[in-house]
Short mmCIF file of C-alpha atoms in Angstrom, two decimals:
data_model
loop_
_atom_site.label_atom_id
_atom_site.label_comp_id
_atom_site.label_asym_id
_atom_site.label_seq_id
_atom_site.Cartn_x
_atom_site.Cartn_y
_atom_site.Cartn_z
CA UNK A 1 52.01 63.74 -37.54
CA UNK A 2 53.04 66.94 -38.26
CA UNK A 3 49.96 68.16 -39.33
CA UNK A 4 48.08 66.67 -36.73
CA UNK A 5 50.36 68.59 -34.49
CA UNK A 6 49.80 71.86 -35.93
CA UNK A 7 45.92 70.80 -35.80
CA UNK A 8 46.02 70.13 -32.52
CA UNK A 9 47.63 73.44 -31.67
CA UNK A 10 45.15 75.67 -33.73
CA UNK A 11 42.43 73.84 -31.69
CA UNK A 12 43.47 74.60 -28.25
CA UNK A 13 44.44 78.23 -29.90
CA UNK A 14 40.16 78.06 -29.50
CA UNK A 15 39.97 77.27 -26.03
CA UNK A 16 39.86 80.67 -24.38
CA UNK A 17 39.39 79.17 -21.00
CA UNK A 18 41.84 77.00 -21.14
CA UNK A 19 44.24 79.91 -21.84
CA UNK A 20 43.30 82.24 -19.00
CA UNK A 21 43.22 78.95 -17.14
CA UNK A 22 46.32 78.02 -17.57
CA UNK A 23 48.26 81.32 -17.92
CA UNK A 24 46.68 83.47 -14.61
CA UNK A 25 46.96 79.99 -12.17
CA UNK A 26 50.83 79.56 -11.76
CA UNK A 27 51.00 83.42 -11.52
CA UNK A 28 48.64 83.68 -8.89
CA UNK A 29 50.22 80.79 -6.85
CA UNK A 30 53.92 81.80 -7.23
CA UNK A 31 52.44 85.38 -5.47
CA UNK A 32 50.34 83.84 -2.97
CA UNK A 33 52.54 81.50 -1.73
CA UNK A 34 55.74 84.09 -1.26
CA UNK A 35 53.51 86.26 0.51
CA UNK A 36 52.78 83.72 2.62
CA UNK A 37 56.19 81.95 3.50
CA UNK A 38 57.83 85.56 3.12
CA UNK A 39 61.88 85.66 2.87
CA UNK A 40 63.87 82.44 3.53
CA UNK A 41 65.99 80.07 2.42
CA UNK A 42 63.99 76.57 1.03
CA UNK A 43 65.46 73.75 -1.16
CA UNK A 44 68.93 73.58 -1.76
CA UNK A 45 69.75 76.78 -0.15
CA UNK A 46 68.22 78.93 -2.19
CA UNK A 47 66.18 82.14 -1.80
CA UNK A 48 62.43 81.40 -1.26
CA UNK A 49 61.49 83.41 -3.92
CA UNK A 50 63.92 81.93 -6.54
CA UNK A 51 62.86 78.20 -5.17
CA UNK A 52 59.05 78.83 -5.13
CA UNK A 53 59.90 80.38 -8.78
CA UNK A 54 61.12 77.00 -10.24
CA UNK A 55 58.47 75.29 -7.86
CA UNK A 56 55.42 77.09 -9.19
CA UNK A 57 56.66 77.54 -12.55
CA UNK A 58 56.58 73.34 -12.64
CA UNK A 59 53.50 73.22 -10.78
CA UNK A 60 52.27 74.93 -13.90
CA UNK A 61 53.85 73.71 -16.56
CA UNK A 62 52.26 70.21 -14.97
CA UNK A 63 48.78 71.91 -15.05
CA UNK A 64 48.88 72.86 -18.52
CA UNK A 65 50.21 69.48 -19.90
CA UNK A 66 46.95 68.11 -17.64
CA UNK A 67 44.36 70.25 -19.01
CA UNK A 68 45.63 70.29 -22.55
CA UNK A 69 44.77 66.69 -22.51
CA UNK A 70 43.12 64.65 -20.01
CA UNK A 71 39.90 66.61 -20.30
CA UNK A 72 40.04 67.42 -23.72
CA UNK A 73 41.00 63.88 -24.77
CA UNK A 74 37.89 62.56 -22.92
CA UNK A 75 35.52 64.75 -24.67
CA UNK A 76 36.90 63.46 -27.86
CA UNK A 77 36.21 60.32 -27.64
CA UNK A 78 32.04 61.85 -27.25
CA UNK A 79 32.29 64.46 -29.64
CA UNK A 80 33.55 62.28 -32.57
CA UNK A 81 37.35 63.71 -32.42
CA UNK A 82 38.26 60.31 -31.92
CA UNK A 83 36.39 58.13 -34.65
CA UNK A 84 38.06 61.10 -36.83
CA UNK A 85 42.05 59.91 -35.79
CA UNK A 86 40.91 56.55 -36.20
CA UNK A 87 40.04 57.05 -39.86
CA UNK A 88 43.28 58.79 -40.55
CA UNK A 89 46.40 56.67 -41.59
CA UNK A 90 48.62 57.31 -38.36
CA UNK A 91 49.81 55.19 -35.67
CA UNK A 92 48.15 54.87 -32.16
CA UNK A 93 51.76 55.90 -31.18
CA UNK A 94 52.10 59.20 -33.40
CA UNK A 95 48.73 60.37 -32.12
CA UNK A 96 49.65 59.89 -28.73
CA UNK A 97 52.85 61.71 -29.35
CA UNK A 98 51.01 64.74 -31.30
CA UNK A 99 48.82 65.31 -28.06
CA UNK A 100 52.03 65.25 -25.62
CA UNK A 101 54.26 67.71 -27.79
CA UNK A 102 50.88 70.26 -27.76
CA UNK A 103 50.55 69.90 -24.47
CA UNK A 104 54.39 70.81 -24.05
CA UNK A 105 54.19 73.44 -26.15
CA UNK A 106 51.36 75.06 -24.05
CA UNK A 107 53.88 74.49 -20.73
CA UNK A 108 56.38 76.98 -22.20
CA UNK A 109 54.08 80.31 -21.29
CA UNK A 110 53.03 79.12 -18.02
CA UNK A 111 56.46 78.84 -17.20
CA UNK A 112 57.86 82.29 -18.90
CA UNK A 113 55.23 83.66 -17.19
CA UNK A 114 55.84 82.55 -13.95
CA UNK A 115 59.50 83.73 -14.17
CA UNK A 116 58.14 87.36 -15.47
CA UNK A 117 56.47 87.88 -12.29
CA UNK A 118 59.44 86.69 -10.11
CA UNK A 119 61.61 89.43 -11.81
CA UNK A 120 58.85 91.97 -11.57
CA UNK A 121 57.43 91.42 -8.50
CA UNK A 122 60.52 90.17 -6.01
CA UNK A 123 63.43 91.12 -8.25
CA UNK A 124 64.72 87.53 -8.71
CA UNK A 125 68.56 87.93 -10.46
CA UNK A 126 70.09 84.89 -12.43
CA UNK A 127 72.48 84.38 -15.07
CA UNK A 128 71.37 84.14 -18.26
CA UNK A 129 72.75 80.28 -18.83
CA UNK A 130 70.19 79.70 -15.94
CA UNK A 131 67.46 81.70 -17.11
CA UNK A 132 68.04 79.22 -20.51
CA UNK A 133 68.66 75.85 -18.65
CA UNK A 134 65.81 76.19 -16.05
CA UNK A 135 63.20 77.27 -19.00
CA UNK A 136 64.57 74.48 -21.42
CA UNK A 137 64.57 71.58 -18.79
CA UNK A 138 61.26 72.33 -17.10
CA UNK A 139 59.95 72.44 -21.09
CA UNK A 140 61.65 69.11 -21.74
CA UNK A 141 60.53 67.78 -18.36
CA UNK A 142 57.22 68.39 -19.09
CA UNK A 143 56.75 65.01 -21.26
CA UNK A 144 55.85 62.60 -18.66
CA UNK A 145 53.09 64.78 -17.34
CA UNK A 146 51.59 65.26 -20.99
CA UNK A 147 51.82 61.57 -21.55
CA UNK A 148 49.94 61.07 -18.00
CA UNK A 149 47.68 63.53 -18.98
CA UNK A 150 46.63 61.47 -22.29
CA UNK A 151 46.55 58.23 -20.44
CA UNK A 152 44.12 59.67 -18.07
CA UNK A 153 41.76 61.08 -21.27
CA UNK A 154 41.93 57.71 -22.91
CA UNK A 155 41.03 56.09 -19.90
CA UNK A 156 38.28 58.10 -18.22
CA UNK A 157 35.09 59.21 -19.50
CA UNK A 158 34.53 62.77 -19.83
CA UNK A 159 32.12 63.07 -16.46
CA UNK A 160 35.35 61.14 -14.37
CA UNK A 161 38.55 63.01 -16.21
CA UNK A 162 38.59 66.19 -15.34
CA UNK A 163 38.11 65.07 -11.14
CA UNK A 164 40.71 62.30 -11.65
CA UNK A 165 43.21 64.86 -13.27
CA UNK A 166 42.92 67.69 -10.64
CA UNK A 167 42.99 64.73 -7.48
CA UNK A 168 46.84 63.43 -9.10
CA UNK A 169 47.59 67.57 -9.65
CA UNK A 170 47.03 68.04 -6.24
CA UNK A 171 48.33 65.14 -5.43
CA UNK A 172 51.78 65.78 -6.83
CA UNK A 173 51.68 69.37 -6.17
CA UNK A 174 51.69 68.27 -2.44
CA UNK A 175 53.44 65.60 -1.91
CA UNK A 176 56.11 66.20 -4.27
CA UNK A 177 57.81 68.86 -2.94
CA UNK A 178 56.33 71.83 -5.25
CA UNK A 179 53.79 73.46 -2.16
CA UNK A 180 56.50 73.17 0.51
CA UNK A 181 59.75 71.53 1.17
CA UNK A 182 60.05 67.59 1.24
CA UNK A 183 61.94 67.79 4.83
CA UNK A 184 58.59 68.79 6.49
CA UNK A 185 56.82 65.95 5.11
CA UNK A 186 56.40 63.02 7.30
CA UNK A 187 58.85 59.89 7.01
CA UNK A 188 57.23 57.83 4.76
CA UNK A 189 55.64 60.90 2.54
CA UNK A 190 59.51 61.65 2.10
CA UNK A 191 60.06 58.06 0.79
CA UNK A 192 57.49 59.09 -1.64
CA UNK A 193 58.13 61.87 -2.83
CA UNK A 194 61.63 61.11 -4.20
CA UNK A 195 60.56 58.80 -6.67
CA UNK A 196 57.78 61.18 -8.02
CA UNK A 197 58.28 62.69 -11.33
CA UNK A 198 56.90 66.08 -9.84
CA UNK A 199 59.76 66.29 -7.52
CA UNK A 200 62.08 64.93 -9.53
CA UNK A 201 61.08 67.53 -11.97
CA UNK A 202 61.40 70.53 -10.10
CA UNK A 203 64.28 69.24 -9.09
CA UNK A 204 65.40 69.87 -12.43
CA UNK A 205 65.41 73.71 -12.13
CA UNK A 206 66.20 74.04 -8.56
CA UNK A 207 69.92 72.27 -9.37
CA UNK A 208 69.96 74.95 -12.09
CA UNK A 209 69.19 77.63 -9.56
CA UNK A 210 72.07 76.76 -7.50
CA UNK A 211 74.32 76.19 -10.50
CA UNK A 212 74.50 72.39 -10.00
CA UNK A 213 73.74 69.92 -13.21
CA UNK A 214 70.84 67.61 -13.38
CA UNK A 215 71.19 64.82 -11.00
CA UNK A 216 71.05 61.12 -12.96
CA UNK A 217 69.23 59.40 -10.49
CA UNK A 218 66.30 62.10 -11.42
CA UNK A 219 66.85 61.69 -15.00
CA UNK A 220 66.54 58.45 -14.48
CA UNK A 221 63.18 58.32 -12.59
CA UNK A 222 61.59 60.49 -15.09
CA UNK A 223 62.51 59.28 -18.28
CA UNK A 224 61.38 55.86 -16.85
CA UNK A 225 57.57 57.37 -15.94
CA UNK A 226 57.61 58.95 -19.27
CA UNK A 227 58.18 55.31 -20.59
CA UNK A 228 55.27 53.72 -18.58
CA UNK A 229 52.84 56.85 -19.04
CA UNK A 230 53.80 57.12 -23.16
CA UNK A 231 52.77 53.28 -22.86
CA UNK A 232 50.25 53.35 -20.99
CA UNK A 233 48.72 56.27 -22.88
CA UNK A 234 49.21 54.01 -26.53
CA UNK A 235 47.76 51.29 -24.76
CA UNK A 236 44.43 53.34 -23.51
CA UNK A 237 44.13 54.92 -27.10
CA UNK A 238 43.94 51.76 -28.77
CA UNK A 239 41.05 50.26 -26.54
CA UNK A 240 38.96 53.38 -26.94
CA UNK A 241 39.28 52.79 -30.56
CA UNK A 242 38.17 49.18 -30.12
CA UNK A 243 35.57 49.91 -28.21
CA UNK A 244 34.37 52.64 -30.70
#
């Protein structure tokens, strides 16, 4: 698997749109959108620009576990990637887990970044333990979203994945909390969005932020999605290679 990983990596390493992509995107939204809602205080108390920091930063962390598979996985299974894996002696499981560790590894500059131009460009101040936690849980937290990501490629054919992908990035980029805060979201949108892993994911670093610890009913909701997706993902692999 190991090998596969490093594979994997040295492939996307190609993908030069993919990198600008996914590197210029959360940058461009964490700056947009604090020009916008100016100064402020937003989730948990905090300063707007150190909230929309964590928000934006996990908006695109999410993107790049997305595009670092759903797409990429579909055009696999056209461009003979696929009938490749199946020939190799690995599980359906280890494959699946190659493709979400990539795409985590490709979440780690788009959330650096993101917390390079909150320094530069609005002065945000934290302590380093924060600095460490917020980077390390939003790159652990990425998981579920890679596994989604995979699911979706396995699933959809190349024409459908990419327009599937960006509706559920939009989708949780929205409604969970990440574009603005959950309190101005009607009622039953508020129901929702608590149980998303895209809340409960930012939710991760905003705690941090404010020096408070993960909460466990978060934990709990996304280590549970990251069970279904990583399933659900194994699942969709292994009837793409029985239908190849």
């Amino acid at each position: 698997m190991l090998t596969l990983l490093r594979l994997e990596i040295r492939r996307m390493l190609a993908d030069k749109r993919f990198l600008i992509l996914m590197l210029c995107l959360p940058i461009f939204m964490y700056l947009l959108f604090t020009n916008l809602f100016g100064a402020g205080q937003r989730a948990y108390g905090l300063d707007q620009n150190v909230s929309l920091m964590v928000s934006m930063a996990a908006y695109g962390a999410i993107g790049a576990a997305f595009m670092a598979t759903a797409p990429r996985i579909a055009a696999e299974r056209t461009n003979g990637w696929l009938r490749q894996l199946k020939v190799m002696p690995i599980a359906a499981h280890r494959v699946v887990m190659a493709k979400v560790l990539c795409a985590m590894v490709w979440a780690i500059p788009a959330i650096a970044l993101v917390d390079l131009a909150a320094v530069i460009d609005h002065g945000v101040r934290l302590a380093a333990w924060q600095w460490l936690g917020i980077g390390g849980l939003l790159w652990v937290g990425t998981a579920p979203f890679a596994a989604l990501g995979a699911f979706l490629g396995y699933l959809a054919d190349e024409s459908a994945a990419f327009g599937v992908m960006y509706g559920i990035y939009i989708f949780l980029g929205a409604v969970g909390g990440l574009w603005m805060p959950v309190d101005v979201l009607p009622t039953a949108l508020r129901h929702v969005a608590v149980v998303l892993p895209s809340n409960r994911f930012a939710e991760l670093g905003w705690n941090l932020a404010a020096a408070h610890g993960p909460s466990r009913p978060g934990v709990a909701i996304l280590v549970g999605w990251l069970a279904a997706f990583a399933a659900l993902a194994v699942a969709a692999y292994r009837r793409a290679n029985a239908a190849r």
